[in-house]
Short mmCIF file of C-alpha atoms in Angstrom, two decimals:
data_model
loop_
_atom_site.label_atom_id
_atom_site.label_comp_id
_atom_site.label_asym_id
_atom_site.label_seq_id
_atom_site.Cartn_x
_atom_site.Cartn_y
_atom_site.Cartn_z
CA UNK F 978 38.30 6.85 -75.75
CA UNK F 979 37.75 10.61 -75.98
CA UNK F 980 39.54 12.43 -78.77
CA UNK F 981 41.90 15.23 -77.80
CA UNK F 982 40.54 18.29 -79.57
CA UNK F 983 41.84 21.60 -80.90
CA UNK F 984 40.47 23.31 -77.78
CA UNK F 985 41.74 20.76 -75.25
CA UNK F 986 45.38 20.75 -76.44
CA UNK F 987 46.11 23.78 -74.25
CA UNK F 988 44.84 22.09 -71.09
CA UNK F 989 46.52 18.68 -71.16
CA UNK F 990 47.36 17.58 -67.64
CA UNK F 991 48.66 14.64 -65.65
CA UNK F 992 46.27 12.12 -67.20
CA UNK F 993 47.73 12.95 -70.60
CA UNK F 994 51.31 12.57 -69.39
CA UNK F 995 50.57 9.20 -67.76
CA UNK F 996 48.83 7.90 -70.87
CA UNK F 997 51.63 9.13 -73.13
CA UNK F 998 54.36 7.56 -71.00
CA UNK F 999 52.55 4.21 -70.89
CA UNK F 1000 52.19 4.35 -74.67
CA UNK F 1001 55.89 5.13 -75.01
CA UNK F 1002 56.75 1.97 -73.07
CA UNK F 1003 54.33 0.03 -75.27
CA UNK F 1004 55.81 1.36 -78.54
CA UNK F 1005 59.40 0.70 -77.45
CA UNK F 1006 58.57 -2.99 -77.13
CA UNK F 1007 57.78 -3.13 -80.87
CA UNK F 1008 61.13 -1.83 -82.09
CA UNK F 1009 63.64 -3.39 -84.52
CA UNK F 1010 61.21 -5.67 -86.35
CA UNK F 1011 61.24 -6.15 -90.14
CA UNK F 1012 58.17 -4.70 -91.88
CA UNK F 1013 56.86 -5.51 -95.36
CA UNK F 1014 55.16 -3.39 -97.99
CA UNK F 1015 51.48 -4.04 -98.66
CA UNK F 1016 50.25 -4.33 -102.24
CA UNK F 1017 46.76 -5.60 -103.11
CA UNK F 1018 46.33 -6.60 -99.48
CA UNK F 1019 49.39 -8.86 -99.44
CA UNK F 1020 52.68 -8.38 -97.63
CA UNK F 1021 55.56 -7.90 -100.06
CA UNK F 1022 59.31 -7.96 -99.43
CA UNK F 1023 62.16 -6.57 -101.52
CA UNK F 1024 65.72 -7.83 -101.91
CA UNK F 1025 67.03 -5.25 -99.44
CA UNK F 1026 65.86 -3.35 -96.39
CA UNK F 1027 66.75 -0.01 -94.83
CA UNK F 1028 66.69 1.03 -91.18
CA UNK F 1029 64.45 3.62 -89.57
CA UNK F 1030 66.34 5.45 -86.78
CA UNK F 1031 65.42 7.50 -83.75
CA UNK F 1032 66.90 10.97 -84.47
CA UNK F 1033 67.51 11.56 -80.75
CA UNK F 1034 69.49 8.29 -80.54
CA UNK F 1035 70.53 7.22 -84.06
CA UNK F 1036 71.89 3.93 -82.74
CA UNK F 1037 68.32 2.97 -81.79
CA UNK F 1038 66.75 1.20 -84.78
CA UNK F 1039 62.98 1.55 -84.76
CA UNK F 1040 62.40 -0.93 -87.54
CA UNK F 1041 63.63 -2.27 -90.86
CA UNK F 1042 61.66 -1.50 -93.99
CA UNK F 1043 61.70 -2.68 -97.58
CA UNK F 1044 63.82 -0.94 -100.21
CA UNK F 1045 61.17 -1.20 -102.88
CA UNK F 1046 61.88 -0.36 -106.50
CA UNK F 1047 60.09 0.45 -109.73
CA UNK F 1048 58.66 -3.05 -110.05
CA UNK F 1049 56.92 -2.70 -106.69
CA UNK F 1050 55.51 0.70 -107.66
CA UNK F 1051 54.17 -0.83 -110.90
CA UNK F 1052 52.44 -3.63 -108.99
CA UNK F 1053 50.94 -1.17 -106.49
CA UNK F 1054 49.61 1.05 -109.28
CA UNK F 1055 48.12 -1.98 -111.06
CA UNK F 1056 46.45 -3.13 -107.83
CA UNK F 1057 45.00 0.32 -107.20
CA UNK F 1058 43.73 0.59 -110.77
CA UNK F 1059 42.04 -2.81 -110.52
CA UNK F 1060 40.32 -1.91 -107.23
CA UNK F 1061 39.14 1.53 -108.32
CA UNK F 1062 35.84 0.69 -110.12
CA UNK F 1063 34.50 -1.20 -107.11
CA UNK F 1064 35.59 1.54 -104.69
CA UNK F 1065 33.99 4.22 -106.89
CA UNK F 1066 30.72 2.33 -107.24
CA UNK F 1067 30.36 1.85 -103.48
CA UNK F 1068 29.26 5.49 -103.30
CA UNK F 1069 30.38 8.22 -100.97
CA UNK F 1070 28.21 7.23 -97.94
CA UNK F 1071 29.92 3.81 -97.75
CA UNK F 1072 33.37 5.35 -98.25
CA UNK F 1073 32.68 7.87 -95.50
CA UNK F 1074 31.75 5.01 -93.14
CA UNK F 1075 35.10 3.30 -93.76
CA UNK F 1076 37.03 6.53 -93.15
CA UNK F 1077 35.09 7.39 -90.00
CA UNK F 1078 35.89 3.92 -88.67
CA UNK F 1079 39.57 4.64 -89.30
CA UNK F 1080 39.23 7.92 -87.37
CA UNK F 1081 37.67 6.00 -84.46
CA UNK F 1082 40.63 3.62 -84.43
CA UNK F 1083 43.05 6.54 -84.50
CA UNK F 1084 41.27 7.99 -81.50
CA UNK F 1085 41.47 4.69 -79.65
CA UNK F 1086 45.23 4.48 -80.30
CA UNK F 1087 46.05 8.19 -80.22
CA UNK F 1088 48.66 7.90 -77.47
CA UNK F 1089 50.55 5.04 -79.13
CA UNK F 1090 50.54 6.98 -82.41
CA UNK F 1091 51.85 10.09 -80.64
CA UNK F 1092 54.57 8.07 -78.91
CA UNK F 1093 55.68 6.68 -82.27
CA UNK F 1094 55.92 10.22 -83.69
CA UNK F 1095 58.14 11.22 -80.77
CA UNK F 1096 60.42 8.25 -81.42
CA UNK F 1097 60.50 8.51 -85.21
CA UNK F 1098 60.36 12.28 -85.88
CA UNK F 1099 61.66 13.77 -82.63
CA UNK F 1100 58.49 15.74 -81.80
CA UNK F 1101 57.86 16.66 -78.20
CA UNK F 1102 54.79 15.00 -76.72
CA UNK F 1103 52.51 18.01 -77.19
CA UNK F 1104 53.43 18.39 -80.85
CA UNK F 1105 53.02 14.64 -81.34
CA UNK F 1106 49.53 14.40 -79.87
CA UNK F 1107 48.54 17.53 -81.80
CA UNK F 1108 49.54 15.85 -85.05
CA UNK F 1109 47.48 12.76 -84.29
CA UNK F 1110 44.51 14.94 -83.34
CA UNK F 1111 44.87 16.87 -86.59
CA UNK F 1112 44.90 13.65 -88.61
CA UNK F 1113 41.65 12.54 -86.97
CA UNK F 1114 40.01 15.91 -87.59
CA UNK F 1115 41.18 15.93 -91.21
CA UNK F 1116 39.27 12.71 -91.84
CA UNK F 1117 36.17 13.95 -90.02
CA UNK F 1118 36.22 17.35 -91.75
CA UNK F 1119 36.64 15.91 -95.23
CA UNK F 1120 33.82 13.41 -94.54
CA UNK F 1121 31.65 16.33 -93.46
CA UNK F 1122 32.51 18.22 -96.65
CA UNK F 1123 31.45 15.48 -99.05
CA UNK F 1124 28.24 14.91 -97.08
CA UNK F 1125 27.42 18.63 -97.01
CA UNK F 1126 27.71 18.80 -100.79
CA UNK F 1127 25.88 15.47 -101.25
CA UNK F 1128 28.75 13.85 -103.08
CA UNK F 1129 29.22 16.95 -105.25
CA UNK F 1130 26.15 16.31 -107.40
CA UNK F 1131 23.71 19.14 -108.08
CA UNK F 1132 20.93 20.04 -110.53
CA UNK F 1133 21.46 22.74 -113.15
CA UNK F 1134 19.02 24.92 -115.05
CA UNK F 1135 17.08 23.11 -117.78
CA UNK F 1136 13.77 23.07 -119.58
CA UNK F 1137 10.61 21.01 -119.70
CA UNK F 1138 12.29 18.45 -121.94
CA UNK F 1139 15.91 18.73 -120.81
CA UNK F 1140 17.06 17.91 -117.30
CA UNK F 1141 20.70 18.65 -116.49
CA UNK F 1142 22.89 18.05 -113.49
CA UNK F 1143 26.59 18.44 -112.76
CA UNK F 1144 28.50 15.62 -111.12
CA UNK F 1145 32.05 15.50 -109.77
CA UNK F 1146 33.67 12.11 -110.40
CA UNK F 1147 36.96 10.61 -109.21
CA UNK F 1148 39.95 10.69 -111.53
CA UNK F 1149 40.89 7.10 -110.72
CA UNK F 1150 44.15 6.32 -108.94
CA UNK F 1151 46.30 8.79 -106.99
CA UNK F 1152 49.85 8.59 -105.74
CA UNK F 1153 50.23 10.11 -102.27
CA UNK F 1154 53.80 11.12 -101.39
CA UNK F 1155 54.22 12.31 -97.81
CA UNK F 1156 56.93 14.32 -96.02
CA UNK F 1157 58.83 13.36 -92.87
CA UNK F 1158 57.84 16.34 -90.73
CA UNK F 1159 54.10 15.59 -90.40
CA UNK F 1160 54.17 11.97 -91.57
CA UNK F 1161 50.88 11.04 -89.97
CA UNK F 1162 48.64 14.10 -90.40
CA UNK F 1163 49.69 15.20 -93.88
CA UNK F 1164 49.69 11.66 -95.25
CA UNK F 1165 46.29 11.00 -93.68
CA UNK F 1166 44.85 14.25 -95.04
CA UNK F 1167 46.01 13.66 -98.62
CA UNK F 1168 44.97 10.00 -98.58
CA UNK F 1169 41.59 10.67 -96.94
CA UNK F 1170 40.64 13.27 -99.55
CA UNK F 1171 41.59 10.88 -102.34
CA UNK F 1172 39.78 7.92 -100.80
CA UNK F 1173 36.57 9.67 -99.80
CA UNK F 1174 36.12 10.93 -103.36
CA UNK F 1175 36.39 7.42 -104.84
CA UNK F 1176 40.02 7.35 -105.89
CA UNK F 1177 42.35 4.52 -104.92
CA UNK F 1178 45.81 5.24 -103.50
CA UNK F 1179 49.44 4.25 -103.90
CA UNK F 1180 51.09 5.63 -100.78
CA UNK F 1181 54.80 6.28 -100.35
CA UNK F 1182 55.93 7.69 -96.98
CA UNK F 1183 59.21 9.57 -96.56
CA UNK F 1184 62.16 7.22 -96.04
CA UNK F 1185 62.85 8.89 -92.67
CA UNK F 1186 59.35 8.04 -91.41
CA UNK F 1187 58.10 4.74 -92.87
CA UNK F 1188 56.80 3.54 -89.49
CA UNK F 1189 54.19 6.30 -89.22
CA UNK F 1190 53.10 5.47 -92.76
CA UNK F 1191 52.77 1.80 -91.87
CA UNK F 1192 50.43 2.73 -89.02
CA UNK F 1193 48.13 4.51 -91.49
CA UNK F 1194 47.96 1.37 -93.62
CA UNK F 1195 47.25 -0.80 -90.56
CA UNK F 1196 44.45 1.46 -89.35
CA UNK F 1197 42.78 1.67 -92.76
CA UNK F 1198 43.07 -2.12 -93.10
CA UNK F 1199 41.46 -2.61 -89.69
CA UNK F 1200 38.70 -0.18 -90.69
CA UNK F 1201 37.83 -2.57 -93.53
CA UNK F 1202 39.10 -0.67 -96.57
CA UNK F 1203 38.80 -3.16 -99.47
CA UNK F 1204 41.87 -4.91 -100.87
CA UNK F 1205 43.88 -2.82 -103.32
CA UNK F 1206 42.25 0.48 -102.42
CA UNK F 1207 45.23 1.65 -100.33
CA UNK F 1208 48.70 0.29 -101.13
CA UNK F 1209 51.78 1.00 -99.01
CA UNK F 1210 55.23 1.00 -100.62
CA UNK F 1211 58.60 2.05 -99.20
CA UNK F 1212 61.97 2.78 -100.74
CA UNK F 1213 64.05 5.50 -102.34
CA UNK F 1214 62.45 8.48 -103.98
CA UNK F 1215 64.68 8.08 -107.00
CA UNK F 1216 63.51 4.51 -107.70
CA UNK F 1217 59.85 4.65 -106.72
CA UNK F 1218 59.45 8.31 -107.67
CA UNK F 1219 60.67 7.61 -111.21
CA UNK F 1220 57.90 5.05 -111.70
CA UNK F 1221 55.26 7.31 -110.19
CA UNK F 1222 56.23 10.05 -112.64
CA UNK F 1223 56.28 7.81 -115.71
CA UNK F 1224 53.41 5.36 -115.14
CA UNK F 1225 50.39 6.46 -117.16
CA UNK F 1226 48.00 4.34 -115.10
CA UNK F 1227 48.29 6.93 -112.33
CA UNK F 1228 45.64 9.62 -112.73
CA UNK F 1229 46.89 12.15 -110.19
CA UNK F 1230 49.41 12.85 -107.46
CA UNK F 1231 49.27 14.57 -104.08
CA UNK F 1232 52.70 15.61 -102.83
CA UNK F 1233 54.04 17.56 -99.87
CA UNK F 1234 57.74 18.39 -99.68
CA UNK F 1235 60.41 20.77 -100.88
CA UNK F 1236 59.92 23.26 -103.71
CA UNK F 1237 62.76 21.67 -105.67
CA UNK F 1238 61.19 18.21 -105.64
CA UNK F 1239 57.67 19.58 -106.03
CA UNK F 1240 58.58 21.49 -109.19
CA UNK F 1241 60.16 18.32 -110.60
CA UNK F 1242 56.92 16.48 -109.87
CA UNK F 1243 54.85 19.12 -111.66
CA UNK F 1244 57.14 19.14 -114.71
CA UNK F 1245 57.61 15.38 -115.04
CA UNK F 1246 54.19 14.07 -114.05
CA UNK F 1247 52.42 16.02 -116.78
CA UNK F 1248 54.85 15.40 -119.64
CA UNK F 1249 52.69 12.88 -121.51
CA UNK F 1250 49.20 13.99 -120.47
CA UNK F 1251 47.54 16.52 -118.20
CA UNK F 1252 46.99 15.05 -114.75
CA UNK F 1253 46.27 16.80 -111.43
CA UNK F 1254 49.35 17.61 -109.33
CA UNK F 1255 48.29 18.76 -105.87
CA UNK F 1256 51.62 19.95 -104.48
CA UNK F 1257 52.50 21.85 -101.29
CA UNK F 1258 56.10 22.98 -101.47
CA UNK F 1259 57.40 24.83 -98.45
CA UNK F 1260 57.86 28.42 -97.39
CA UNK F 1261 60.15 31.23 -96.30
CA UNK F 1262 57.61 32.78 -94.01
CA UNK F 1263 57.74 36.38 -92.79
CA UNK F 1264 56.35 38.16 -89.75
CA UNK F 1265 56.06 41.96 -89.52
CA UNK F 1266 56.25 43.62 -86.08
CA UNK F 1267 54.81 47.15 -85.89
CA UNK F 1268 55.23 49.78 -83.13
CA UNK F 1269 51.89 49.03 -81.43
CA UNK F 1270 52.66 45.31 -81.11
CA UNK F 1271 52.54 43.66 -77.72
CA UNK F 1272 56.24 42.77 -77.40
CA UNK F 1273 55.68 39.71 -75.24
CA UNK F 1274 53.01 38.32 -77.57
CA UNK F 1275 55.08 39.04 -80.68
CA UNK F 1276 58.30 37.52 -79.34
CA UNK F 1277 56.41 34.47 -78.04
CA UNK F 1278 54.61 34.02 -81.35
CA UNK F 1279 57.82 34.24 -83.36
CA UNK F 1280 59.68 31.95 -80.95
CA UNK F 1281 57.00 29.27 -81.21
CA UNK F 1282 56.78 29.56 -85.00
CA UNK F 1283 60.54 29.65 -85.60
CA UNK F 1284 61.65 27.01 -83.11
CA UNK F 1285 58.63 24.73 -82.64
CA UNK F 1286 59.46 21.27 -84.00
CA UNK F 1287 62.97 22.51 -84.71
CA UNK F 1288 61.75 24.74 -87.51
CA UNK F 1289 61.15 21.57 -89.55
CA UNK F 1290 57.78 22.69 -90.80
CA UNK F 1291 56.97 24.55 -93.97
CA UNK F 1292 55.03 27.21 -92.02
CA UNK F 1293 57.93 28.08 -89.68
CA UNK F 1294 58.73 31.76 -89.27
CA UNK F 1295 62.17 32.35 -90.75
CA UNK F 1296 62.06 36.10 -91.51
CA UNK F 1297 61.10 38.91 -89.12
CA UNK F 1298 60.76 42.54 -90.20
CA UNK F 1299 60.50 44.62 -87.03
CA UNK F 1300 59.88 48.36 -86.97
CA UNK F 1301 63.05 50.20 -86.02
CA UNK F 1302 61.34 52.01 -83.12
CA UNK F 1303 60.86 48.74 -81.18
CA UNK F 1304 63.62 46.62 -82.71
CA UNK F 1305 65.80 46.42 -79.59
CA UNK F 1306 62.88 45.61 -77.27
CA UNK F 1307 61.59 42.90 -79.55
CA UNK F 1308 64.99 41.38 -80.32
CA UNK F 1309 66.03 41.30 -76.66
CA UNK F 1310 62.76 39.54 -75.77
CA UNK F 1311 63.13 37.00 -78.60
CA UNK F 1312 66.75 36.22 -77.70
CA UNK F 1313 65.77 35.72 -74.04
CA UNK F 1314 62.99 33.30 -75.02
CA UNK F 1315 65.29 31.38 -77.37
CA UNK F 1316 67.92 30.97 -74.66
CA UNK F 1317 65.28 29.66 -72.23
CA UNK F 1318 64.21 26.81 -74.52
CA UNK F 1319 64.97 23.32 -73.26
CA UNK F 1320 66.64 21.25 -75.97
CA UNK F 1321 66.72 17.53 -75.29
CA UNK F 1322 65.14 14.11 -75.56
CA UNK F 1323 61.65 14.75 -76.95
CA UNK F 1324 60.27 11.88 -74.88
CA UNK F 1325 60.88 13.92 -71.70
CA UNK F 1326 57.85 15.89 -70.64
CA UNK F 1327 59.50 19.33 -70.33
CA UNK F 1328 61.45 19.26 -73.61
CA UNK F 1329 60.45 21.92 -76.11
CA UNK F 1330 63.00 21.34 -78.88
CA UNK F 1331 64.00 17.84 -79.92
CA UNK F 1332 66.46 16.74 -82.60
CA UNK F 1333 66.48 17.47 -86.31
CA UNK F 1334 65.54 14.51 -88.46
CA UNK F 1335 68.98 13.45 -89.77
CA UNK F 1336 72.57 14.45 -90.53
CA UNK F 1337 71.62 16.22 -93.75
CA UNK F 1338 69.26 18.45 -91.75
CA UNK F 1339 72.13 19.40 -89.44
CA UNK F 1340 74.29 20.25 -92.44
CA UNK F 1341 71.52 22.46 -93.81
CA UNK F 1342 71.29 24.22 -90.43
CA UNK F 1343 75.05 24.77 -90.37
CA UNK F 1344 74.94 26.21 -93.89
CA UNK F 1345 72.24 28.65 -92.80
CA UNK F 1346 74.27 29.71 -89.76
CA UNK F 1347 77.39 30.23 -91.85
CA UNK F 1348 75.55 32.37 -94.38
CA UNK F 1349 73.81 34.33 -91.62
CA UNK F 1350 77.13 35.15 -89.98
CA UNK F 1351 78.64 36.13 -93.34
CA UNK F 1352 75.82 38.48 -94.37
CA UNK F 1353 74.72 39.64 -90.92
CA UNK F 1354 75.41 38.97 -87.24
CA UNK F 1355 74.75 36.05 -84.93
CA UNK F 1356 72.69 37.01 -81.86
CA UNK F 1357 72.35 33.62 -80.20
CA UNK F 1358 72.75 29.89 -80.91
CA UNK F 1359 74.44 28.64 -84.04
CA UNK F 1360 75.95 25.41 -82.73
CA UNK F 1361 75.39 21.71 -82.96
CA UNK F 1362 75.03 20.30 -79.45
CA UNK F 1363 77.64 17.56 -79.47
CA UNK F 1364 77.45 16.99 -75.72
CA UNK F 1365 74.02 15.36 -76.14
CA UNK F 1366 75.24 12.10 -77.64
CA UNK F 1367 74.91 11.14 -81.27
CA UNK F 1368 71.51 12.77 -81.73
CA UNK F 1369 70.91 15.54 -84.25
CA UNK F 1370 70.53 18.35 -81.72
CA UNK F 1371 71.19 22.02 -82.54
CA UNK F 1372 70.66 25.32 -80.79
CA UNK F 1373 67.74 27.62 -81.59
CA UNK F 1374 69.45 30.38 -83.56
CA UNK F 1375 68.78 34.05 -84.32
CA UNK F 1376 70.69 36.13 -86.87
CA UNK F 1377 70.13 39.83 -87.49
CA UNK F 1378 70.74 42.72 -89.85
CA UNK F 1379 71.31 40.60 -92.93
CA UNK F 1380 72.03 42.30 -96.23
CA UNK F 1381 68.63 42.69 -97.96
CA UNK F 1382 69.81 40.74 -101.04
CA UNK F 1383 71.44 37.95 -99.05
CA UNK F 1384 70.91 34.45 -100.43
CA UNK F 1385 69.78 33.63 -96.90
CA UNK F 1386 66.33 35.01 -97.76
CA UNK F 1387 65.94 32.66 -100.72
CA UNK F 1388 66.65 29.25 -99.15
CA UNK F 1389 64.39 27.24 -96.87
CA UNK F 1390 66.79 25.89 -94.22
CA UNK F 1391 64.08 23.85 -92.43
CA UNK F 1392 65.79 24.24 -89.05
CA UNK F 1393 65.48 26.39 -85.88
CA UNK F 1394 66.91 29.46 -87.56
CA UNK F 1395 65.31 32.92 -87.88
CA UNK F 1396 66.56 36.28 -89.19
CA UNK F 1397 65.51 39.65 -87.74
CA UNK F 1398 65.84 42.80 -89.86
CA UNK F 1399 64.53 46.30 -89.17
CA UNK F 1400 62.11 48.30 -91.33
CA UNK F 1401 60.93 51.91 -91.26
CA UNK F 1402 57.29 51.32 -92.20
CA UNK F 1403 54.58 48.78 -92.90
CA UNK F 1404 55.05 49.55 -96.59
CA UNK F 1405 58.69 48.48 -96.41
CA UNK F 1406 57.84 45.39 -94.36
CA UNK F 1407 55.20 44.25 -96.86
CA UNK F 1408 57.50 44.88 -99.82
CA UNK F 1409 60.26 42.77 -98.27
CA UNK F 1410 57.88 40.04 -97.15
CA UNK F 1411 56.48 39.77 -100.69
CA UNK F 1412 59.87 39.58 -102.42
CA UNK F 1413 60.15 35.87 -101.65
CA UNK F 1414 59.43 33.30 -104.33
CA UNK F 1415 57.52 31.42 -101.64
CA UNK F 1416 54.06 32.36 -100.40
CA UNK F 1417 52.90 29.91 -97.76
CA UNK F 1418 52.27 31.72 -94.45
CA UNK F 1419 52.80 35.19 -92.99
CA UNK F 1420 52.02 37.10 -89.82
CA UNK F 1421 51.81 40.58 -88.36
CA UNK F 1422 51.61 42.09 -84.87
CA UNK F 1423 49.84 45.45 -84.71
CA UNK F 1424 46.90 46.96 -82.83
CA UNK F 1425 46.01 49.41 -85.60
CA UNK F 1426 43.02 48.23 -87.64
CA UNK F 1427 44.11 50.00 -90.84
CA UNK F 1428 47.46 48.19 -90.67
CA UNK F 1429 45.71 44.87 -90.07
CA UNK F 1430 43.47 45.43 -93.12
CA UNK F 1431 46.39 46.50 -95.30
CA UNK F 1432 48.38 43.42 -94.29
CA UNK F 1433 45.57 41.00 -95.14
CA UNK F 1434 44.85 42.88 -98.38
CA UNK F 1435 48.42 42.97 -99.70
CA UNK F 1436 50.38 40.03 -98.26
CA UNK F 1437 51.12 37.29 -100.80
CA UNK F 1438 50.58 34.13 -98.77
CA UNK F 1439 47.96 31.42 -98.46
CA UNK F 1440 47.67 31.31 -94.64
CA UNK F 1441 47.90 34.59 -92.75
CA UNK F 1442 47.76 35.54 -89.07
CA UNK F 1443 47.49 38.70 -87.01
CA UNK F 1444 48.55 39.03 -83.34
CA UNK F 1445 48.88 35.27 -82.88
CA UNK F 1446 50.81 34.58 -79.69
CA UNK F 1447 50.49 30.82 -80.13
CA UNK F 1448 52.35 30.94 -83.45
CA UNK F 1449 53.12 34.00 -85.53
CA UNK F 1450 52.96 32.08 -88.83
CA UNK F 1451 52.01 28.56 -87.76
CA UNK F 1452 49.14 26.52 -86.39
CA UNK F 1453 46.40 25.66 -88.91
CA UNK F 1454 43.56 23.27 -88.03
CA UNK F 1455 41.01 21.42 -90.19
CA UNK F 1456 37.90 23.51 -90.69
CA UNK F 1457 39.44 26.44 -88.78
CA UNK F 1458 42.30 27.66 -90.99
CA UNK F 1459 42.81 26.44 -94.53
CA UNK F 1460 46.48 25.78 -95.25
CA UNK F 1461 48.25 26.06 -98.57
CA UNK F 1462 50.57 28.29 -100.51
CA UNK F 1463 50.76 30.89 -103.25
CA UNK F 1464 53.61 31.33 -105.73
CA UNK F 1465 56.35 28.70 -105.25
CA UNK F 1466 54.62 27.24 -102.18
CA UNK F 1467 51.68 25.55 -103.86
CA UNK F 1468 50.42 24.34 -107.21
CA UNK F 1469 46.64 24.72 -107.07
CA UNK F 1470 45.60 27.75 -105.01
CA UNK F 1471 43.13 25.54 -103.10
CA UNK F 1472 44.26 24.87 -99.57
CA UNK F 1473 44.25 21.72 -97.46
CA UNK F 1474 42.21 21.77 -94.23
CA UNK F 1475 39.67 24.02 -95.97
CA UNK F 1476 36.42 23.74 -97.95
CA UNK F 1477 37.93 23.73 -101.46
CA UNK F 1478 40.49 20.94 -101.03
CA UNK F 1479 38.44 17.76 -101.52
CA UNK F 1480 36.98 18.73 -104.95
CA UNK F 1481 40.51 18.82 -106.40
CA UNK F 1482 40.45 15.01 -106.37
CA UNK F 1483 37.39 15.05 -108.65
CA UNK F 1484 36.59 16.14 -112.21
CA UNK F 1485 33.32 17.55 -113.43
CA UNK F 1486 30.83 15.97 -115.80
CA UNK F 1487 27.70 17.69 -117.06
CA UNK F 1488 24.81 15.26 -117.66
CA UNK F 1489 21.85 16.27 -119.80
CA UNK F 1490 18.84 13.97 -120.28
CA UNK F 1491 16.30 14.79 -122.97
CA UNK F 1492 12.73 13.54 -122.41
CA UNK F 1493 10.35 13.10 -125.35
#
């Protein structure tokens, strides 16, 4: 089956819709089963289970998963540690073959995987297939990287009697802790980088999206990954997370989630010894709109970034600083686009905005609306859509003219909520954009080259965009845009999807051989 690519996403037609709808029927037949954890290749059950719900219809149980605890995390870590020497010694060409086989299987089942994401996360079908496509390309790109650099082994300068080379070697065993919003792509990317480099993995998906995580395990298992190399455990973050932080047999962790949890990971994981913490921790992303901006492009780009996937992505645009000379034109256009969005069942082909992930997400949205109304004015939206059943549906919402020191600008609400404030200059816009403790993504709309250069030179963010109609602050792709954060948005300064990500799962050894 042909893989849907970065370029072909914009041209999906009737064949795509037919294939997606058939896959949706297929996935619905699998619902409400009980699923185990997998440790050392064996299915494992806990004393209790928890239910995985469809956020569009919370009464619809997708499956029941194990409420694993610290003892399960210990066993998974032990299994991964035992398997690691064999996995390391296989060498990177063999590991690449296993991962490429997994990518082939993902391609073969891309529509079923996308349908599951629609059911479990609430993504519309285009966002769902894009996530699956990104996961496939993450594997292929990281495989390409390790091959290009020949396993990260290279000769160094020496002499006639001394020959020296530098080698990057795996740390050992990594925990991979994935978020709910991109449960397939982000989990696949973190796990693939760890696995390709010779590390073994203990994988914990978010409790809102264990089904997507299970699919990753199944595909890697079918690709022939050896027993114990990839272990899948489910349960509460407090129970399993506590063991992941404390267990000294773990050699590293890759985490994507909130800044609050990410900072706890960084502090706790390294208490007893220095270990790599590769953490991506959210954003409060700004877009600056200057007088020469194309208003339609700018309003479309902000709308897609702010409201795509319900704003439940760390790259979502949540702050707009628009030049006062075009503020009314831009705001009117953005409000009109927001009001035209179809909110509804994400399984329907013309839905743009599906549900938020759970009740806590709705409460976070309502807190953001309340604060926006208190410190500014509500332009459109602001309500939970209670006439759409029990699903977690809310309106795309725009607030404006917030007090510059409002707490609104400090919190990541992770919902379809954006604030628009006016500025008098690019200087003011950059200063306000850079005040945030986050530094993930940022965008600008301007036709003036000097303003474009100044933006890229001075903005404090890891992924930056100029004049991007398809997403003012969103839309990175493996090998096209690297994606990661500065300041409180990331821990390493080396971004996923880019050329410097994979080496973070390795440590360097210099080897000098003296000949007599």
